[in-house]
Amino acid sequence: MSIRIRFSLEPKRTILFGNKFNYQMAETVAKEMGHRCFRMDGFLLVQLCPEGYVWLKWNKHKLQGESQTNIAGPGFHAAVIDYLERLAKRDKMKLKVDDKTGYFFKKDFLAMRQKYFYQWFSELIELVSGWEGNEEFTFCWPALYYVPDRQAGRLITHIRSFSFQELRGMLGSGISVAFAKDFFIWNELEKDAYFYRNSALVLLNQSCYFMPSKRSSQDKAVNRLIIEMLETALSMNPRISFPKKEYLEVCKLDGHEPVNLREAISMPEELSVGCRRHLIYRKIGNMSFGIPGNFLYDETDKGCMDHYYDGKEYGGHDYYIYAAVFEGRPAEFKNKWFEEGEADELLDFEVGEARARAAFYKPEEKDGETLYGMTAQVLYGEQRMNIKIISRKPGEREWALGLIKNITITE
């Protein structure tokens, strides 16, 4: 069960909006409130906090949209209503809201939180605490993001992983505000210390590459935002349970002088934060492939292949991948793909239900570097996945081959 807000904003004087709404007013109000905005596929996406989004679309002379609020928390739910009401007031629009919690009409935050969010949280914990030994290993994980690697004996969430013992302990002691503060990003009406700490935990868990800030703009942005949020949380509540180990690690990666942690209370050592410390998995067609979590995606490479890399100074790997589908006929190996250089060895093997072929090439000197390359193809049904991996140091053949053997069928 999810908790959602659905809404429409209709101009009282349609003529003022013309035939095409450009989202400018919705963006203006959002940015004045400190929220981020993104344009994508005809929608406006407003981000109020990590995992807290509002979707808006201009449709039939109305601004329509929705927001799923149960993961970000009751504070986010209230903030969405606040944003919509400010937008309606600013631009003299008629606001209609479908809010099953009743908060839009009654503004009773405590009742809404207890009856809907804490009840949802209680039912969720009761459900997932019995999953041990089953196939499920994530819950409340962003559906459109990468899939994290498994962590033995743990369930991975948006904010961190939880052991089954911890989940059963929650049930045994009764779901409380203390547990909710460690799960919901925004548990109170205001942005308190828990809001900033939990927002940082989400970034640490999902987005942090745990690489030096000088490697890329992505590393710099995420490292510094984590540091800023954690230091804000600590300044607001010096006794909050704090991820000391991760904070000090990111400070070192950014070259940032840490604040005094003498009074800070460390989060338990067994807590696991940071899915990008491990392999992550993405999907192309009917196959899922794994890459190291610290690899960046090259948005500047406009070639036909997706390009992932860690940087010449930080490992020197390049991973290229794309897939082709041959409708109506089974995929076949393409011999030319294995002629990237002087092949040292050609291997045929199976990857689960798929067939694979990989070629390893003799070292090649290029632009003053020694490159160790391999190419591979994986076939399943009508799909062929093409892969090229380049290393800049010897002895990584088994590592590259292991990435190919990690590919799984996801039909």
Coordinates of C-alpha atoms in Angstrom, one line a residue:
M1 CA 0.0 0.0 0.0
S2 CA 1.3 3.4 -0.9
I3 CA 0.3 6.9 0.4
R4 CA -0.3 9.3 -2.4
I5 CA -1.5 12.8 -3.1
R6 CA -3.2 13.5 -6.4
F7 CA -4.1 17.0 -7.4
S8 CA -5.2 19.4 -10.1
L9 CA -4.6 23.2 -10.4
E10 CA -7.0 25.0 -12.7
P11 CA -6.6 28.6 -13.7
K12 CA -9.6 30.8 -12.8
R13 CA -8.9 32.8 -15.9
T14 CA -7.6 30.4 -18.6
I15 CA -6.8 33.1 -21.1
L16 CA -3.9 34.3 -18.9
F17 CA -2.2 31.0 -19.4
G18 CA -2.5 30.9 -23.2
N19 CA -2.6 27.6 -25.1
K20 CA 0.6 26.2 -23.6
F21 CA 1.7 26.2 -20.0
N22 CA 5.4 26.5 -19.6
Y23 CA 5.7 25.5 -15.9
Q24 CA 7.5 28.8 -15.1
M25 CA 5.2 29.7 -12.2
A26 CA 5.4 26.3 -10.6
E27 CA 9.2 26.4 -10.9
T28 CA 9.3 29.9 -9.4
V29 CA 7.3 29.0 -6.3
A30 CA 9.3 25.8 -5.9
K31 CA 12.7 27.5 -6.1
E32 CA 11.5 30.2 -3.6
M33 CA 10.8 27.4 -1.2
G34 CA 14.3 25.9 -1.7
H35 CA 13.2 23.0 -3.9
R36 CA 14.9 21.7 -7.0
C37 CA 13.1 21.4 -10.4
F38 CA 13.8 19.2 -13.5
R39 CA 12.1 19.1 -16.9
M40 CA 11.7 15.6 -18.3
D41 CA 9.5 14.1 -21.1
G42 CA 6.8 16.8 -20.9
F43 CA 6.7 16.7 -17.0
L44 CA 7.9 19.1 -14.4
L45 CA 9.5 17.2 -11.5
V46 CA 9.9 19.1 -8.2
Q47 CA 12.2 17.6 -5.6
L48 CA 11.5 18.6 -2.0
C49 CA 14.0 16.2 -0.4
P50 CA 15.8 12.9 -1.2
E51 CA 13.1 10.4 -2.3
G52 CA 10.5 13.2 -2.2
Y53 CA 9.2 14.2 -5.6
V54 CA 6.1 15.9 -7.0
W55 CA 5.2 15.2 -10.7
L56 CA 3.3 17.9 -12.6
K57 CA 1.9 18.0 -16.1
W58 CA -0.1 20.6 -18.0
N59 CA -3.1 18.7 -19.5
K60 CA -6.4 19.9 -20.8
H61 CA -6.1 23.4 -19.4
K62 CA -5.1 22.1 -16.0
L63 CA -1.9 21.4 -14.1
Q64 CA -2.3 17.9 -12.9
G65 CA 0.0 15.7 -10.9
E66 CA 0.7 13.4 -8.0
S67 CA 3.2 12.5 -5.3
Q68 CA 3.9 9.2 -3.5
T69 CA 4.8 10.3 0.0
N70 CA 5.1 7.2 2.2
I71 CA 8.8 6.6 1.8
A72 CA 10.0 10.2 2.3
G73 CA 7.6 10.5 5.3
P74 CA 4.8 12.5 6.9
G75 CA 6.8 15.8 6.9
F76 CA 7.2 15.5 3.2
H77 CA 3.5 14.8 2.8
A78 CA 2.7 18.1 4.6
A79 CA 5.3 19.9 2.6
V80 CA 3.7 18.8 -0.7
I81 CA 0.4 20.3 0.5
D82 CA 2.1 23.5 1.5
Y83 CA 3.7 23.8 -1.9
L84 CA 0.4 23.2 -3.8
E85 CA -1.4 25.7 -1.6
R86 CA 1.3 28.4 -2.1
L87 CA 1.2 27.8 -5.9
A88 CA -2.6 28.0 -6.0
K89 CA -2.6 31.2 -3.9
R90 CA 0.2 32.9 -5.9
D91 CA -1.3 32.3 -9.3
K92 CA -5.0 32.4 -8.3
M93 CA -5.7 28.8 -9.3
K94 CA -8.4 26.5 -8.2
L95 CA -6.8 23.6 -6.2
K96 CA -8.4 20.2 -6.0
V97 CA -6.6 17.5 -3.9
D98 CA -7.2 13.8 -3.4
D99 CA -5.6 13.1 0.0
K100 CA -6.8 10.0 1.7
T101 CA -5.1 10.9 4.9
G102 CA -7.3 14.0 5.3
Y103 CA -4.4 16.3 6.1
F104 CA -5.3 18.6 3.2
F105 CA -8.6 19.4 4.9
K106 CA -7.9 19.1 8.6
K107 CA -4.1 19.9 8.9
D108 CA -3.9 17.5 11.8
F109 CA -0.3 16.4 11.4
L110 CA 0.0 14.1 14.4
A111 CA -3.2 12.2 13.5
M112 CA -2.1 11.9 9.9
R113 CA 1.4 10.6 10.9
Q114 CA 0.1 8.1 13.5
K115 CA -2.9 6.7 11.5
Y116 CA -1.4 6.5 8.1
F117 CA 2.4 6.7 8.1
Y118 CA 3.2 4.8 11.3
Q119 CA 0.5 2.2 10.5
W120 CA 2.0 1.8 7.0
F121 CA 5.5 1.5 8.5
S122 CA 4.3 -1.1 11.0
E123 CA 2.7 -3.3 8.3
L124 CA 5.8 -3.0 6.1
I125 CA 8.1 -4.2 8.9
E126 CA 5.8 -7.0 9.7
L127 CA 5.8 -8.1 6.1
V128 CA 9.6 -7.9 5.4
S129 CA 10.8 -9.3 8.7
G130 CA 9.7 -12.7 7.4
W131 CA 11.6 -12.5 4.1
E132 CA 14.9 -14.1 5.3
G133 CA 15.9 -16.9 3.0
N134 CA 13.6 -15.8 0.2
E135 CA 14.5 -14.0 -3.1
E136 CA 13.6 -10.5 -1.9
F137 CA 16.5 -8.4 -0.7
T138 CA 15.3 -4.8 -1.3
F139 CA 12.3 -2.9 -0.1
C140 CA 11.4 0.8 -0.6
W141 CA 14.3 0.9 -3.1
P142 CA 13.9 3.5 -6.0
A143 CA 12.2 1.5 -8.8
L144 CA 14.0 3.3 -11.7
Y145 CA 17.4 3.4 -10.1
Y146 CA 20.1 0.7 -10.3
V147 CA 19.7 -2.5 -8.4
P148 CA 22.2 -2.9 -5.6
D149 CA 24.2 -6.0 -4.9
R150 CA 23.0 -8.4 -2.2
Q151 CA 24.2 -8.0 1.3
A152 CA 24.1 -11.3 3.2
G153 CA 21.4 -11.4 5.9
R154 CA 20.2 -7.9 5.2
L155 CA 17.4 -6.1 3.4
I156 CA 18.4 -2.9 1.6
T157 CA 16.2 0.2 1.7
H158 CA 16.5 3.7 0.4
I159 CA 18.2 4.9 3.5
R160 CA 20.4 2.0 4.6
S161 CA 20.3 -1.8 5.0
F162 CA 18.6 -3.5 7.9
S163 CA 19.4 -6.9 9.4
F164 CA 16.6 -9.3 9.9
Q165 CA 17.4 -9.4 13.6
E166 CA 16.9 -5.6 13.7
L167 CA 13.6 -5.8 11.9
R168 CA 12.3 -8.5 14.2
G169 CA 13.5 -6.4 17.2
M170 CA 11.3 -3.5 15.9
L171 CA 8.3 -5.8 15.9
G172 CA 9.1 -7.2 19.3
S173 CA 9.4 -3.9 21.0
G174 CA 6.6 -2.2 19.1
I175 CA 6.9 0.3 16.3
S176 CA 7.9 3.7 17.9
V177 CA 8.8 7.2 17.0
A178 CA 12.4 6.3 17.5
F179 CA 12.3 3.7 14.7
A180 CA 10.3 6.0 12.4
K181 CA 13.0 8.7 12.8
D182 CA 15.6 6.2 11.5
F183 CA 13.5 5.2 8.5
F184 CA 11.5 8.2 7.2
I185 CA 13.6 11.0 5.8
W186 CA 11.2 13.7 6.9
N187 CA 9.3 12.7 10.0
E188 CA 8.4 16.0 11.6
L189 CA 6.7 19.1 10.2
E190 CA 10.0 21.0 10.3
K191 CA 13.4 20.1 8.9
D192 CA 15.1 18.9 12.1
A193 CA 18.4 17.3 12.7
Y194 CA 17.0 13.9 11.7
F195 CA 15.9 15.3 8.4
Y196 CA 19.4 16.4 7.5
R197 CA 21.1 13.3 8.9
N198 CA 18.7 11.0 7.0
S199 CA 19.0 13.0 3.8
A200 CA 22.7 12.5 4.0
L201 CA 22.3 8.8 4.7
V202 CA 20.2 8.4 1.5
L203 CA 23.0 10.1 -0.5
L204 CA 25.6 7.9 1.2
N205 CA 23.6 4.8 0.6
Q206 CA 22.5 5.4 -3.0
S207 CA 24.6 8.1 -4.7
C208 CA 28.1 8.4 -3.1
Y209 CA 30.9 6.8 -5.2
F210 CA 33.3 7.0 -2.2
M211 CA 35.9 8.5 -4.5
P212 CA 38.0 11.7 -4.3
S213 CA 36.1 15.0 -5.0
K214 CA 38.8 15.9 -7.5
R215 CA 37.9 13.0 -9.8
S216 CA 34.7 14.5 -11.2
S217 CA 32.0 17.1 -10.7
Q218 CA 29.6 14.3 -9.6
D219 CA 32.0 13.2 -6.8
K220 CA 32.5 16.8 -5.7
A221 CA 28.8 17.6 -5.6
V222 CA 27.7 14.5 -3.7
N223 CA 30.6 14.5 -1.3
R224 CA 30.1 18.2 -0.3
L225 CA 26.3 17.9 0.0
I226 CA 26.7 14.9 2.4
I227 CA 29.2 16.8 4.5
E228 CA 27.0 19.9 4.6
M229 CA 23.9 17.9 5.6
L230 CA 25.7 15.9 8.3
E231 CA 27.3 19.0 9.8
T232 CA 23.9 20.8 9.8
A233 CA 22.4 17.8 11.6
L234 CA 25.2 17.8 14.2
S235 CA 24.9 21.5 14.8
M236 CA 21.2 21.2 15.5
N237 CA 21.5 18.1 17.7
P238 CA 25.1 17.2 18.9
R239 CA 23.8 14.0 20.5
I240 CA 22.1 12.6 17.4
S241 CA 23.2 9.1 16.3
F242 CA 25.8 10.0 13.7
P243 CA 27.6 8.1 10.9
K244 CA 31.1 9.0 12.2
K245 CA 33.0 6.5 10.0
E246 CA 31.3 7.6 6.8
Y247 CA 31.5 11.3 7.6
L248 CA 35.3 11.1 8.2
E249 CA 35.8 9.1 5.1
V250 CA 34.0 11.6 2.9
C251 CA 35.8 14.5 4.5
K252 CA 39.1 12.9 3.6
L253 CA 37.9 12.3 0.0
D254 CA 36.9 16.0 -0.2
G255 CA 40.0 17.4 1.6
H256 CA 37.6 18.9 4.1
E257 CA 38.5 19.6 7.8
P258 CA 36.1 17.6 9.9
V259 CA 34.2 19.3 12.8
N260 CA 34.8 18.2 16.3
L261 CA 33.1 14.8 16.9
R262 CA 34.0 14.5 20.6
E263 CA 30.3 14.5 21.7
A264 CA 28.8 12.8 18.7
I265 CA 27.3 9.4 19.2
S266 CA 28.4 6.9 16.6
M267 CA 25.8 4.8 14.8
P268 CA 26.2 1.1 15.5
E269 CA 29.2 -0.4 13.7
E270 CA 27.1 -3.2 12.1
L271 CA 25.0 -0.7 10.1
S272 CA 25.8 -0.9 6.4
V273 CA 25.6 2.3 4.4
G274 CA 26.9 2.7 0.8
C275 CA 25.5 0.5 -2.0
R276 CA 28.1 1.9 -4.4
R277 CA 30.9 0.2 -2.4
H278 CA 29.8 -3.0 -4.2
L279 CA 28.7 -4.0 -7.7
I280 CA 25.5 -2.4 -9.0
Y281 CA 23.3 -3.8 -11.6
R282 CA 21.6 -2.2 -14.6
K283 CA 19.2 -3.7 -17.2
I284 CA 19.3 -3.6 -21.0
G285 CA 16.5 -5.5 -22.7
N286 CA 16.2 -9.0 -21.2
M287 CA 19.6 -9.0 -19.4
S288 CA 21.1 -7.4 -16.3
F289 CA 24.8 -6.6 -16.0
G290 CA 27.0 -5.6 -13.1
I291 CA 29.6 -2.9 -12.9
P292 CA 31.6 -1.6 -10.0
G293 CA 29.6 1.0 -8.0
N294 CA 32.4 3.6 -8.2
F295 CA 32.2 3.7 -12.0
L296 CA 30.8 6.9 -13.5
Y297 CA 28.5 7.1 -16.5
D298 CA 30.0 9.1 -19.3
E299 CA 27.3 11.5 -20.4
T300 CA 29.6 13.2 -22.9
D301 CA 30.2 10.1 -25.0
K302 CA 27.7 10.2 -27.8
G303 CA 28.7 6.9 -29.3
C304 CA 26.3 4.0 -29.8
M305 CA 27.6 2.3 -26.6
D306 CA 27.0 3.2 -23.0
H307 CA 30.3 4.1 -21.4
Y308 CA 31.2 3.6 -17.7
Y309 CA 34.6 4.4 -16.3
D310 CA 36.5 5.0 -13.1
G311 CA 39.2 7.4 -14.5
K312 CA 42.8 6.9 -15.5
E313 CA 44.1 8.0 -12.1
Y314 CA 41.6 5.8 -10.1
G315 CA 41.9 2.4 -11.8
G316 CA 42.0 3.2 -15.5
H317 CA 39.0 1.0 -16.6
D318 CA 36.5 1.6 -19.4
Y319 CA 33.4 -0.5 -19.8
Y320 CA 31.4 -0.1 -23.0
I321 CA 28.0 -1.9 -23.5
Y322 CA 25.0 -1.9 -25.8
A323 CA 22.4 -4.5 -27.0
A324 CA 20.7 -5.3 -30.3
V325 CA 17.4 -7.2 -30.8
F326 CA 16.7 -9.2 -33.9
E327 CA 13.0 -9.6 -34.1
G328 CA 11.8 -12.9 -35.5
R329 CA 15.2 -14.7 -35.4
P330 CA 17.6 -15.8 -32.7
A331 CA 20.7 -13.7 -32.1
E332 CA 24.0 -14.9 -33.4
F333 CA 27.7 -14.1 -32.7
K334 CA 29.2 -11.5 -34.9
N335 CA 32.7 -12.5 -35.8
K336 CA 33.8 -8.9 -36.6
W337 CA 33.2 -8.0 -32.9
F338 CA 36.2 -10.2 -32.0
E339 CA 38.6 -8.5 -34.3
E340 CA 39.5 -5.5 -32.2
G341 CA 43.1 -6.4 -32.2
E342 CA 45.5 -9.4 -32.1
A343 CA 43.5 -12.0 -30.1
D344 CA 45.4 -13.8 -27.4
E345 CA 42.5 -16.2 -26.6
L346 CA 38.9 -16.8 -27.6
L347 CA 36.5 -18.4 -25.1
D348 CA 33.0 -19.8 -25.5
F349 CA 31.1 -20.4 -22.3
E350 CA 27.6 -20.3 -20.8
V351 CA 26.2 -17.6 -18.6
G352 CA 23.2 -19.2 -17.0
E353 CA 20.7 -19.7 -19.9
A354 CA 22.7 -17.5 -22.2
R355 CA 25.6 -18.2 -24.5
A356 CA 28.8 -16.1 -24.3
R357 CA 32.0 -15.5 -26.2
A358 CA 34.9 -13.4 -25.1
A359 CA 38.2 -12.4 -26.8
F360 CA 41.3 -11.3 -24.9
Y361 CA 43.8 -9.2 -26.9
K362 CA 47.5 -8.7 -26.6
P363 CA 48.6 -5.4 -25.0
E364 CA 48.3 -2.4 -27.3
E365 CA 50.3 0.8 -27.1
K366 CA 48.1 3.8 -27.7
D367 CA 48.7 7.5 -26.9
G368 CA 51.5 6.7 -24.6
E369 CA 49.5 4.1 -22.7
T370 CA 49.5 0.3 -22.6
L371 CA 45.9 -1.0 -22.9
Y372 CA 44.7 -4.5 -22.1
G373 CA 41.4 -5.1 -24.0
M374 CA 38.7 -7.7 -24.2
T375 CA 35.4 -7.9 -26.1
A376 CA 32.5 -10.1 -25.4
Q377 CA 29.0 -11.0 -26.7
V378 CA 26.2 -12.6 -24.7
L379 CA 23.3 -14.1 -26.6
Y380 CA 19.8 -14.9 -25.3
G381 CA 16.8 -15.4 -27.5
E382 CA 16.6 -12.5 -29.9
Q383 CA 19.0 -10.2 -28.0
R384 CA 22.7 -9.8 -28.4
M385 CA 24.7 -7.8 -25.8
N386 CA 28.0 -6.4 -26.9
I387 CA 30.7 -5.5 -24.4
K388 CA 34.1 -4.0 -24.5
I389 CA 36.3 -3.7 -21.4
I390 CA 39.7 -1.9 -21.3
S391 CA 42.2 -2.0 -18.4
R392 CA 45.4 -0.1 -18.0
K393 CA 47.3 -2.6 -16.0
P394 CA 48.0 -6.3 -16.5
G395 CA 46.5 -9.2 -14.5
E396 CA 42.9 -8.2 -14.6
R397 CA 41.6 -10.8 -17.0
E398 CA 39.7 -12.8 -14.4
W399 CA 38.2 -9.5 -13.1
A400 CA 36.9 -8.6 -16.6
L401 CA 35.7 -12.2 -17.2
G402 CA 33.9 -12.2 -13.9
L403 CA 31.8 -9.1 -14.9
I404 CA 30.7 -11.0 -18.0
K405 CA 29.8 -14.1 -16.0
N406 CA 27.7 -11.8 -13.7
I407 CA 25.2 -11.1 -16.4
T408 CA 21.8 -12.6 -15.7
I409 CA 18.5 -13.1 -17.6
T410 CA 15.8 -10.8 -16.3
E411 CA 12.7 -11.8 -18.3

